Coordinates of C-alpha atoms and ligand atoms in Angstrom, one line a residue:
M1 CA -7.6 26.2 -2.5
A2 CA -4.6 26.0 -4.2
R3 CA -4.3 26.5 -7.7
I4 CA -2.1 23.4 -9.4
V5 CA -0.8 23.3 -13.0
V6 CA 0.0 19.8 -14.1
I7 CA 2.0 19.1 -17.3
G8 CA 1.1 16.5 -19.7
A9 CA -2.1 14.1 -19.2
G10 CA 0.0 10.7 -18.6
M11 CA -1.0 7.8 -16.2
G12 CA 0.9 9.2 -13.2
A13 CA 0.1 13.0 -13.8
M14 CA -4.0 12.2 -14.1
T15 CA -3.5 10.0 -10.8
A16 CA -2.0 13.3 -9.1
A17 CA -4.7 15.4 -10.6
A18 CA -7.5 13.7 -9.5
R19 CA -6.6 13.2 -5.8
L20 CA -5.6 16.8 -5.6
A21 CA -9.1 18.1 -6.9
V22 CA -10.7 15.6 -4.4
A23 CA -8.5 17.5 -1.9
G24 CA -10.1 20.9 -3.0
H25 CA -7.7 22.0 -5.1
R26 CA -8.2 23.8 -8.5
V27 CA -6.2 21.9 -11.2
V28 CA -5.6 22.3 -14.6
V29 CA -3.6 19.8 -17.0
Y30 CA -1.7 21.1 -19.9
E31 CA -1.1 18.4 -22.7
R32 CA 0.6 19.2 -25.8
G33 CA -1.1 16.3 -27.5
G34 CA -4.8 16.1 -28.7
T35 CA -5.8 13.1 -26.0
Y36 CA -5.2 11.9 -22.5
G37 CA -2.9 8.9 -21.3
G38 CA 0.5 9.5 -23.0
A39 CA 2.0 6.0 -23.4
L40 CA -1.7 4.4 -23.1
G41 CA -2.4 5.0 -26.6
G42 CA -4.9 3.4 -28.9
V43 CA -5.3 2.5 -32.9
E44 CA -9.1 2.2 -34.4
R45 CA -9.1 1.1 -37.9
D46 CA -11.9 -0.8 -39.8
G47 CA -13.7 -1.9 -36.4
F48 CA -10.5 -3.0 -35.1
A49 CA -8.9 -1.7 -31.7
F50 CA -5.4 -2.0 -30.5
D51 CA -3.4 -0.7 -27.3
T52 CA -0.4 0.8 -28.5
G53 CA 1.1 0.5 -25.0
P54 CA 0.7 -2.0 -22.4
G55 CA -1.7 -4.2 -22.8
L56 CA -2.2 -6.2 -19.5
L57 CA -2.4 -4.7 -16.0
Q58 CA -0.4 -5.8 -12.9
L59 CA -1.1 -4.7 -9.4
P60 CA -4.9 -3.6 -10.0
A61 CA -4.8 -2.2 -6.4
V62 CA -3.3 0.8 -7.2
Y63 CA -6.0 2.1 -9.7
R64 CA -8.6 0.5 -7.0
D65 CA -7.3 2.8 -4.2
L66 CA -7.5 5.8 -6.8
F67 CA -11.0 5.1 -7.7
V68 CA -12.2 4.5 -3.6
K69 CA -10.4 7.8 -3.2
T70 CA -11.8 10.0 -5.7
G71 CA -15.4 9.1 -5.7
K72 CA -18.3 6.6 -5.5
E73 CA -18.0 4.4 -8.0
P74 CA -15.1 1.6 -7.7
L75 CA -13.0 1.1 -10.4
E76 CA -14.7 -2.3 -11.9
K77 CA -17.8 0.0 -12.0
C78 CA -15.9 1.8 -14.5
V79 CA -14.0 -0.7 -16.3
E80 CA -14.3 -4.6 -16.5
L81 CA -11.1 -6.1 -15.3
S82 CA -10.6 -9.9 -15.4
Q83 CA -7.5 -12.1 -14.7
V84 CA -6.2 -13.6 -17.5
E85 CA -6.3 -17.3 -17.6
P86 CA -3.3 -18.9 -18.7
A87 CA -1.5 -15.5 -17.3
V88 CA 1.3 -16.7 -20.2
R89 CA 2.1 -19.2 -22.5
H90 CA 5.9 -19.4 -23.0
V91 CA 7.6 -20.9 -26.1
F92 CA 11.0 -21.8 -25.3
A93 CA 14.1 -21.8 -28.1
D94 CA 13.6 -25.9 -28.2
G95 CA 10.2 -25.5 -28.7
T96 CA 9.0 -26.8 -25.2
T97 CA 5.7 -24.8 -24.3
A98 CA 4.5 -24.0 -20.6
D99 CA 1.4 -22.5 -19.6
L100 CA 1.5 -20.6 -16.2
P101 CA -1.5 -20.4 -14.4
N102 CA -2.4 -16.7 -13.1
A103 CA -1.5 -15.6 -9.4
S104 CA -0.9 -19.3 -8.4
R105 CA 2.6 -20.0 -7.5
A106 CA 1.9 -23.3 -6.5
G107 CA 0.4 -23.9 -9.8
V108 CA 3.3 -22.5 -11.8
G109 CA 5.8 -24.9 -9.9
T110 CA 3.0 -27.9 -11.0
A111 CA 3.0 -26.3 -14.6
L112 CA 7.0 -25.8 -14.9
D113 CA 7.3 -29.6 -13.4
A114 CA 5.0 -30.9 -16.2
A115 CA 6.4 -29.1 -18.8
L116 CA 10.1 -28.8 -18.5
G117 CA 10.5 -32.2 -15.9
A118 CA 10.4 -32.9 -12.5
G119 CA 12.3 -30.6 -10.2
A120 CA 12.1 -27.2 -12.3
G121 CA 8.9 -26.3 -10.2
A122 CA 11.0 -26.9 -7.2
H123 CA 13.9 -24.5 -8.3
W124 CA 11.6 -21.9 -9.6
S125 CA 10.0 -21.9 -5.9
A126 CA 12.7 -21.8 -4.2
F127 CA 13.6 -18.8 -6.2
M128 CA 10.2 -17.2 -5.6
N129 CA 10.5 -17.6 -1.8
R130 CA 13.7 -15.8 -1.9
A131 CA 11.9 -13.3 -4.3
R132 CA 9.6 -12.7 -1.7
E133 CA 11.7 -11.7 1.0
A134 CA 13.1 -8.9 -1.6
W135 CA 9.6 -7.8 -2.2
D136 CA 8.7 -7.6 1.5
R137 CA 12.2 -5.4 1.8
T138 CA 11.5 -3.0 -0.5
R139 CA 7.9 -2.8 -1.2
R140 CA 7.5 0.2 0.9
P141 CA 10.4 2.3 0.4
L142 CA 10.2 1.3 -3.5
L143 CA 6.4 1.7 -4.2
E144 CA 4.5 3.6 -1.4
E145 CA 6.7 5.8 0.4
P146 CA 8.5 9.1 -1.2
L147 CA 12.0 8.4 -2.0
W148 CA 14.4 8.4 1.1
P149 CA 16.2 11.5 1.6
N150 CA 19.2 8.9 2.1
W151 CA 18.5 6.8 -0.6
E152 CA 22.1 5.9 -0.8
V153 CA 20.8 2.6 1.8
L154 CA 18.5 1.4 -0.8
A155 CA 21.4 1.5 -3.7
A156 CA 24.0 0.3 -1.6
R157 CA 22.0 -3.0 -0.1
E158 CA 21.1 -5.9 -1.9
P159 CA 17.4 -6.8 -0.5
Y160 CA 17.7 -10.5 -2.7
P161 CA 18.9 -12.8 0.1
A162 CA 22.3 -14.5 -0.7
V163 CA 22.5 -18.0 -1.3
P164 CA 26.4 -19.2 -0.9
H165 CA 26.8 -21.4 -4.2
K166 CA 30.2 -23.8 -3.9
R167 CA 32.1 -23.7 -7.2
L168 CA 34.4 -26.4 -8.0
L169 CA 37.9 -25.1 -7.0
R170 CA 36.4 -21.5 -7.3
R171 CA 35.3 -19.1 -4.5
E172 CA 31.8 -19.1 -3.2
R173 CA 29.6 -17.0 -4.9
R174 CA 26.3 -15.2 -4.7
A175 CA 23.9 -13.9 -7.4
A176 CA 24.2 -10.3 -7.6
T177 CA 22.4 -10.0 -10.8
L178 CA 19.3 -11.5 -12.2
G179 CA 21.6 -13.3 -14.9
E180 CA 23.6 -14.7 -11.9
I181 CA 20.3 -15.9 -10.1
G182 CA 19.6 -17.8 -13.7
E183 CA 23.1 -19.1 -13.5
L184 CA 23.6 -20.2 -9.9
E185 CA 20.0 -21.0 -8.6
L186 CA 17.6 -22.6 -11.2
G187 CA 19.6 -26.1 -11.7
G188 CA 20.9 -25.0 -15.0
D189 CA 17.8 -25.2 -17.2
P190 CA 18.0 -22.4 -19.9
R191 CA 14.4 -22.4 -20.2
L192 CA 13.8 -21.3 -16.8
V193 CA 16.8 -18.9 -17.1
A194 CA 14.7 -17.7 -20.5
L195 CA 11.7 -17.3 -17.9
L196 CA 13.3 -15.3 -15.6
E197 CA 15.4 -13.1 -18.0
Q198 CA 12.3 -12.3 -19.8
F199 CA 11.1 -10.2 -17.1
A200 CA 13.9 -8.1 -16.9
L201 CA 13.7 -7.9 -20.8
A202 CA 10.0 -6.9 -21.0
H203 CA 10.7 -4.0 -18.8
G204 CA 14.3 -3.1 -21.0
L205 CA 16.8 -4.3 -18.8
D206 CA 19.9 -6.4 -19.2
P207 CA 19.5 -9.2 -17.1
R208 CA 23.4 -9.1 -17.0
T209 CA 23.7 -6.4 -14.8
T210 CA 20.0 -6.1 -13.4
P211 CA 20.6 -6.5 -10.0
A212 CA 19.1 -9.4 -8.1
S213 CA 16.4 -7.3 -6.6
A214 CA 14.6 -7.6 -10.0
A215 CA 13.3 -10.7 -8.6
V216 CA 10.2 -8.7 -7.2
L217 CA 9.3 -8.3 -10.8
P218 CA 8.5 -12.0 -11.2
Y219 CA 7.0 -12.2 -7.8
M220 CA 4.8 -9.2 -8.3
E221 CA 3.3 -10.8 -11.6
Q222 CA 2.9 -14.5 -10.3
T223 CA 1.8 -13.7 -6.6
F224 CA -0.6 -10.8 -7.6
G225 CA -1.7 -11.8 -11.1
V226 CA -2.2 -9.8 -14.6
W227 CA -5.4 -8.3 -15.9
S228 CA -7.0 -7.3 -18.8
V229 CA -9.5 -4.9 -19.4
R230 CA -12.1 -5.1 -21.4
G231 CA -11.8 -2.9 -24.4
G232 CA -8.0 -2.7 -24.1
L233 CA -6.0 -0.5 -21.5
R234 CA -6.8 2.5 -23.4
A235 CA -10.0 1.9 -21.4
L236 CA -8.3 2.4 -18.2
A237 CA -6.9 5.7 -19.3
R238 CA -10.1 6.7 -20.3
A239 CA -11.7 5.8 -16.9
V240 CA -9.0 8.0 -14.9
Y241 CA -9.5 11.1 -17.5
E242 CA -13.5 10.6 -16.6
R243 CA -12.7 10.1 -13.1
C244 CA -10.9 13.5 -13.4
L245 CA -13.4 15.6 -15.4
A246 CA -16.1 14.3 -12.7
R247 CA -13.8 16.0 -9.7
R248 CA -13.5 19.2 -12.1
V249 CA -10.0 18.7 -13.3
E250 CA -9.7 21.3 -16.3
F251 CA -7.7 19.7 -19.6
V252 CA -6.5 21.8 -22.1
F253 CA -5.3 19.8 -25.1
D254 CA -2.8 20.9 -27.6
T255 CA -1.1 23.0 -25.5
A256 CA 2.3 22.4 -24.6
V257 CA 3.9 24.0 -21.6
A258 CA 7.2 25.7 -22.6
R259 CA 8.6 26.7 -19.1
V260 CA 8.4 26.2 -15.5
V261 CA 8.0 30.3 -14.4
E262 CA 9.9 30.6 -11.1
K263 CA 9.5 33.4 -8.4
D264 CA 11.1 34.2 -5.4
G265 CA 12.9 31.1 -5.6
R266 CA 9.7 29.0 -6.0
A267 CA 7.3 27.5 -8.9
A268 CA 4.9 30.1 -9.5
G269 CA 3.2 28.8 -12.8
V270 CA 4.1 27.4 -16.4
E271 CA 4.9 29.6 -19.6
L272 CA 2.6 27.9 -22.4
A273 CA 4.0 27.7 -26.0
D274 CA 1.7 30.8 -27.2
G275 CA 3.9 32.9 -24.6
T276 CA 0.6 32.9 -22.2
V277 CA 1.6 32.4 -18.4
E278 CA -0.8 30.5 -16.1
D279 CA -0.1 31.7 -12.3
A280 CA 0.0 28.3 -9.8
D281 CA 0.8 27.6 -6.6
F282 CA 2.2 24.5 -7.2
V283 CA 3.5 22.6 -10.5
V284 CA 3.3 18.9 -11.0
A285 CA 5.5 17.6 -14.2
G286 CA 4.4 14.5 -15.8
V287 CA 7.0 14.3 -18.4
A288 CA 10.5 12.8 -19.1
P289 CA 13.5 14.3 -17.2
T290 CA 15.1 15.8 -20.3
A291 CA 12.0 17.4 -21.0
L292 CA 11.7 18.9 -17.6
A293 CA 14.8 20.0 -17.7
G294 CA 14.4 22.2 -20.9
L295 CA 11.4 23.8 -19.0
L296 CA 13.6 25.1 -16.4
P297 CA 15.6 28.1 -16.5
G298 CA 18.6 26.6 -14.6
G299 CA 18.3 23.1 -16.4
A300 CA 18.1 20.0 -14.3
P301 CA 15.5 20.2 -11.2
R302 CA 17.0 17.9 -9.0
A303 CA 18.6 18.6 -5.3
A304 CA 22.0 17.8 -5.4
E305 CA 21.5 14.8 -2.9
D306 CA 18.8 13.2 -5.3
V307 CA 19.2 10.3 -7.5
P308 CA 20.4 11.9 -10.8
A309 CA 17.7 11.7 -13.5
R310 CA 18.5 9.4 -16.7
S311 CA 17.2 8.7 -20.1
G312 CA 16.4 5.2 -20.9
T313 CA 17.9 2.9 -23.3
A314 CA 15.0 0.7 -24.3
S315 CA 11.9 1.3 -26.2
R316 CA 9.4 -1.1 -28.2
L317 CA 8.5 -2.0 -31.3
T318 CA 4.6 -2.6 -31.5
V319 CA 2.9 -4.4 -34.3
L320 CA -0.6 -4.3 -34.9
L321 CA -2.4 -7.0 -36.8
A322 CA -5.6 -7.3 -38.2
L323 CA -6.5 -11.0 -39.1
S324 CA -9.5 -12.5 -40.9
G325 CA -11.0 -15.7 -38.9
A326 CA -12.1 -16.0 -35.2
R327 CA -9.6 -16.3 -32.4
P328 CA -9.5 -20.1 -31.8
Q329 CA -11.0 -20.9 -28.6
G330 CA -8.6 -21.7 -25.6
T331 CA -6.1 -19.6 -27.1
P332 CA -3.7 -17.6 -24.5
H333 CA -4.1 -14.2 -23.9
R334 CA -0.6 -13.9 -23.9
T335 CA 2.1 -15.7 -25.5
V336 CA 6.1 -14.9 -25.1
V337 CA 8.1 -16.8 -28.1
H338 CA 11.7 -16.8 -26.4
T339 CA 14.9 -15.7 -28.5
A340 CA 16.7 -18.7 -30.1
D341 CA 19.9 -16.8 -29.6
R342 CA 20.4 -15.3 -26.1
Q343 CA 23.9 -13.8 -26.8
D344 CA 23.1 -11.9 -29.6
E345 CA 19.7 -10.9 -28.3
L346 CA 21.5 -9.4 -25.3
D347 CA 24.1 -7.8 -27.6
R348 CA 22.1 -5.9 -29.9
L349 CA 19.6 -4.5 -27.0
F350 CA 22.7 -3.6 -24.8
G351 CA 25.8 -4.1 -26.4
E352 CA 27.8 -2.1 -29.3
R353 CA 26.0 -3.7 -32.4
R354 CA 22.6 -2.2 -31.6
G355 CA 19.6 -3.3 -33.4
L356 CA 16.8 -5.5 -34.0
P357 CA 18.0 -9.1 -32.9
A358 CA 18.5 -11.9 -35.5
S359 CA 15.5 -13.8 -33.5
P360 CA 14.2 -11.1 -31.0
T361 CA 11.9 -12.1 -28.1
V362 CA 8.4 -11.5 -28.8
T363 CA 5.1 -11.1 -27.1
V364 CA 2.2 -11.6 -28.5
L365 CA -1.1 -10.7 -27.2
R366 CA -4.8 -12.2 -28.5
P367 CA -7.1 -10.7 -26.3
D368 CA -10.5 -12.7 -26.0
D369 CA -12.7 -9.4 -26.4
E370 CA -15.2 -9.0 -29.0
G371 CA -15.0 -5.1 -28.5
L372 CA -11.7 -4.7 -30.4
T373 CA -12.7 -6.5 -33.4
P374 CA -15.2 -5.8 -36.0
D375 CA -17.5 -9.2 -35.3
A376 CA -16.5 -12.6 -34.3
A377 CA -14.9 -13.7 -37.9
H378 CA -11.8 -11.3 -37.1
E379 CA -8.9 -11.1 -34.7
A380 CA -6.8 -8.4 -33.2
V381 CA -3.6 -9.4 -32.3
T382 CA -0.6 -7.3 -30.8
L383 CA 3.4 -7.9 -31.3
T384 CA 5.9 -6.2 -28.9
V385 CA 9.2 -6.5 -28.8
T386 CA 11.8 -4.5 -26.9
V387 CA 14.2 -2.7 -28.6
P388 CA 16.9 0.1 -28.5
A389 CA 15.7 3.5 -28.2
G390 CA 15.5 5.2 -31.3
L391 CA 16.2 2.3 -33.2
E392 CA 14.9 3.5 -36.6
V393 CA 12.8 0.6 -37.9
T394 CA 12.8 -0.7 -41.0
A395 CA 10.7 -3.1 -43.4
A396 CA 12.9 -5.9 -42.9
D397 CA 12.5 -5.7 -39.0
V398 CA 8.9 -5.7 -39.0
D399 CA 9.0 -8.9 -41.2
R400 CA 11.2 -10.6 -38.9
V401 CA 9.0 -10.0 -36.1
I402 CA 5.8 -11.1 -38.0
A403 CA 7.8 -14.3 -38.7
R404 CA 8.7 -15.1 -35.1
A405 CA 5.1 -14.6 -34.3
E406 CA 4.1 -17.3 -36.4
T407 CA 5.1 -19.9 -33.9
A408 CA 2.1 -18.5 -31.5
V409 CA -0.2 -17.7 -34.6
P410 CA 0.7 -20.4 -37.2
D411 CA -1.6 -19.2 -39.8
L412 CA -1.1 -15.6 -39.2
R413 CA 0.4 -14.7 -43.0
D414 CA -3.0 -16.5 -44.5
R415 CA -5.3 -14.6 -42.2
L416 CA -3.3 -10.7 -42.1
L417 CA -5.5 -8.2 -43.8
W418 CA -3.3 -5.6 -42.8
H419 CA -0.8 -4.4 -40.3
E420 CA 0.3 -1.0 -38.7
V421 CA 3.6 -0.4 -36.9
R422 CA 4.6 1.6 -33.9
T423 CA 7.9 2.6 -33.6
P424 CA 10.0 4.3 -30.8
A425 CA 9.6 7.5 -32.6
D426 CA 6.3 7.1 -32.2
I427 CA 6.5 6.6 -28.9
A428 CA 8.5 9.5 -28.5
E429 CA 6.1 11.7 -30.0
A430 CA 3.5 10.3 -27.7
T431 CA 4.9 10.7 -24.5
G432 CA 8.3 13.4 -25.1
A433 CA 10.7 10.9 -24.0
D434 CA 14.2 10.7 -26.1
G435 CA 14.3 8.3 -28.4
G436 CA 10.8 6.8 -27.3
A437 CA 12.8 5.3 -24.1
V438 CA 10.3 3.6 -21.8
P439 CA 11.0 3.7 -18.0
A440 CA 11.6 0.9 -16.0
P441 CA 10.3 0.3 -12.6
A442 CA 12.5 1.1 -9.6
L443 CA 14.9 -1.4 -8.1
A444 CA 16.8 -1.5 -5.2
A445 CA 20.8 -2.1 -5.2
A446 CA 23.1 -1.7 -8.4
D447 CA 24.4 1.7 -6.9
G448 CA 21.2 3.1 -7.5
A449 CA 21.5 2.6 -11.1
L450 CA 17.8 1.5 -11.6
L451 CA 16.4 4.3 -8.7
H452 CA 14.8 7.1 -10.1
P453 CA 14.4 11.0 -8.8
S454 CA 12.6 11.8 -5.9
N455 CA 9.2 13.5 -6.6
S456 CA 10.1 16.8 -4.7
T457 CA 12.8 18.9 -6.9
R458 CA 15.4 21.2 -5.7
L459 CA 12.8 23.9 -6.8
P460 CA 10.1 24.3 -4.1
G461 CA 6.3 24.0 -5.5
L462 CA 7.7 21.9 -8.2
F463 CA 7.1 17.9 -8.1
A464 CA 7.8 15.4 -10.5
V465 CA 5.5 12.6 -11.2
G466 CA 5.1 9.8 -13.8
G467 CA 7.4 6.8 -14.8
W468 CA 10.4 9.0 -14.6
S469 CA 10.4 9.9 -11.2
H470 CA 10.0 7.6 -8.2
P471 CA 8.8 4.8 -8.1
G472 CA 9.4 4.7 -11.6
G473 CA 7.9 3.2 -14.8
G474 CA 5.2 1.0 -15.2
L475 CA 1.1 1.4 -14.8
P476 CA 1.3 0.6 -10.9
H477 CA 4.3 2.4 -10.4
A478 CA 3.1 5.8 -12.5
G479 CA -0.1 5.8 -10.3
M480 CA 1.5 5.4 -7.2
S481 CA 3.4 8.5 -8.0
G482 CA 0.6 10.2 -8.3
T483 CA -0.3 9.0 -5.1
L484 CA 3.1 10.3 -3.5
V485 CA 2.8 13.6 -5.4
A486 CA -0.7 14.5 -4.1
G487 CA 0.3 13.3 -0.6
L488 CA 3.7 15.5 -0.8
I489 CA 1.3 18.4 -1.6
V490 CA -1.6 17.9 0.5
E491 CA 0.0 16.8 3.4
G492 CA 3.5 18.3 3.1
P493 CA 7.0 17.4 3.2
E494 CA 6.7 15.1 6.3
F495 CA 4.0 12.8 4.2
R496 CA 5.2 9.5 4.9
G497 CA 3.4 7.5 2.4
S498 CA 0.0 5.8 1.7
Q499 CA -1.0 3.3 4.4
Ligands
LIG501 C1 4.7 0.5 -26.3 C2 4.6 0.3 -24.4 C3 4.6 -0.9 -23.7 C4 4.7 -0.9 -22.3 N1 4.1 -1.8 -21.8 C5 4.1 -1.7 -20.4 C6 3.8 -3.0 -19.5 O1 3.8 -3.9 -20.4 N2 3.5 -2.9 -18.2 C7 3.7 -1.3 -17.8 O2 3.4 -1.5 -16.3 N3 4.0 -0.6 -18.3 C8 4.4 -0.6 -19.6 N4 4.6 0.9 -20.5 C9 5.2 1.8 -19.7 C10 3.7 2.4 -19.0 O3 2.7 2.5 -20.4 C11 4.2 4.1 -18.6 O4 5.1 3.5 -17.7 C12 3.1 4.8 -17.8 O5 1.7 4.5 -18.6 C13 3.5 5.7 -17.4 O6 3.2 6.9 -18.1 P1 3.6 8.7 -17.4 O7 2.9 9.0 -16.3 O8 5.1 8.8 -17.1 O9 3.1 9.5 -18.8 P2 3.8 9.0 -20.0 O10 2.5 8.1 -20.8 O11 5.3 9.2 -20.4 O12 2.9 10.8 -20.4 C14 3.3 12.1 -20.4 C15 2.6 13.0 -21.1 O13 3.2 14.2 -21.1 C16 3.3 15.0 -22.4 N5 4.0 15.9 -22.3 C17 5.3 16.0 -22.7 N6 5.9 17.2 -22.4 C18 4.8 18.3 -22.5 C19 5.0 19.3 -22.2 N7 6.2 20.2 -22.4 N8 3.5 20.2 -22.2 C20 2.3 19.1 -22.0 N9 2.6 18.1 -22.0 C21 3.6 17.2 -22.2 C22 2.8 13.8 -23.3 O14 2.3 14.2 -24.5 C23 2.3 12.7 -22.7 O15 0.9 13.0 -22.9 C24 4.5 0.7 -21.9 C25 5.1 1.7 -22.4 C26 4.8 1.6 -23.8 C27 5.0 3.1 -24.8

């Protein structure tokens, strides 16, 4: 039995902790905050409850597997999952709306034809067929296996199949970025382009530079579906925490790790903020790369041949709305209100003029869950906007976001009882990531710009877990990183991934 110290109680870290405890190790988690979950926070006030992190779950299979492998009660016994229907309503800049069904690629095609005109569905379906190829080529190396030592192969090779496009008087072109897929392969419909690019924006990525391999993001959502958790995603964090406790993982809250202790060239424990040293055979760090570098005497913990650690550039602004009046029957769980000015939005988020766009794309979540409101005569609504990391949010910014949401909730102003705001600074507080940056999932190609450092580090005995290490950010990805780290510790460096 090894003694293992885990730094941070985020989702990646807790997934690793539960799996390591089940393998017979003694696991202690040190969390600098007062609760578990990291980015998966929650707010409760006046009988309302809100998630302050993600509001919907993709690929629940990752957490299903965790629950099967760590105890008798399956995930569905511990949290109530339901597929939301429709998966999403899109409100495009021209006022057109499209309700897309959940986990039905054929249904999405039909819905797009009905909403955008005949042919839209065929363009989208042909794109999704190509996206499937990218998914098939990258699923294992990007989700299920430790980062390849020769990761340059993933960095160099674009898995999205090339479609040559003849342009008048111009040379043949192939889409290398998500933006170019929109330009070349979706029949010139700006609404389909907006639909596609929203998958990049929602992960804090610039579609103009995000590689075509990001086609796996819409593929994942439209093939495997999106799920809500009764009581909010915070209930998933609680279930994973409780599973850890059931497996005798020990949690020490309000206790920051100040330093990773190195002895004879390997990680030998941690020093806590009060100077106490806790010995360990292995240390698992579930924190952002800059935070981890600060915990090591030699700075960056990466092997020379590893993907370089990066700080993210995008964060989120979240506005929690407590409304009087019942949620109308048939309201979609999620509505995306698209920007009216794509160029301004991209410039503001990723260009020189950083700030909140004039008309930001807003995701409006209106869960059908009586556990989130004082009674059936109230509604809890959450607005999320991608913003630059470090953005100092003003009252005018918040007002602009609320105004955009009125497209999805027309009587919002009359019904508003109060609102609360979660800024990038609040995310930084919850996770420790600089500027409240939120990590994106790992993606192939783009010279490795969207790969994340490996879970093993140059310091033997020290492993990195969570959204800032392979396979990157997002709930399923963080869960997979926990699986990989547990595999690397239990089975050793020859571990080649979950089956
Ligand atoms: C607003 C928002 C919206 C999001 N939306 C989505 C979405 O739609 N879909 C999706 O899949 N993902 C989304 N994410 C991202 C997702 O929540 C994370 O990628 C996921 O939760 C993984 O977290 P993690 O394991 O990296 O740990 P984190 O959540 O980053 O937690 C790190 C933990 O480590 C602790 N810590 C840091 N330093 C120390 C230290 N020195 N000592 C002890 N403890 C320390 C922190 O206090 C924190 O608890 C969103 C995130 C946010 C904030």
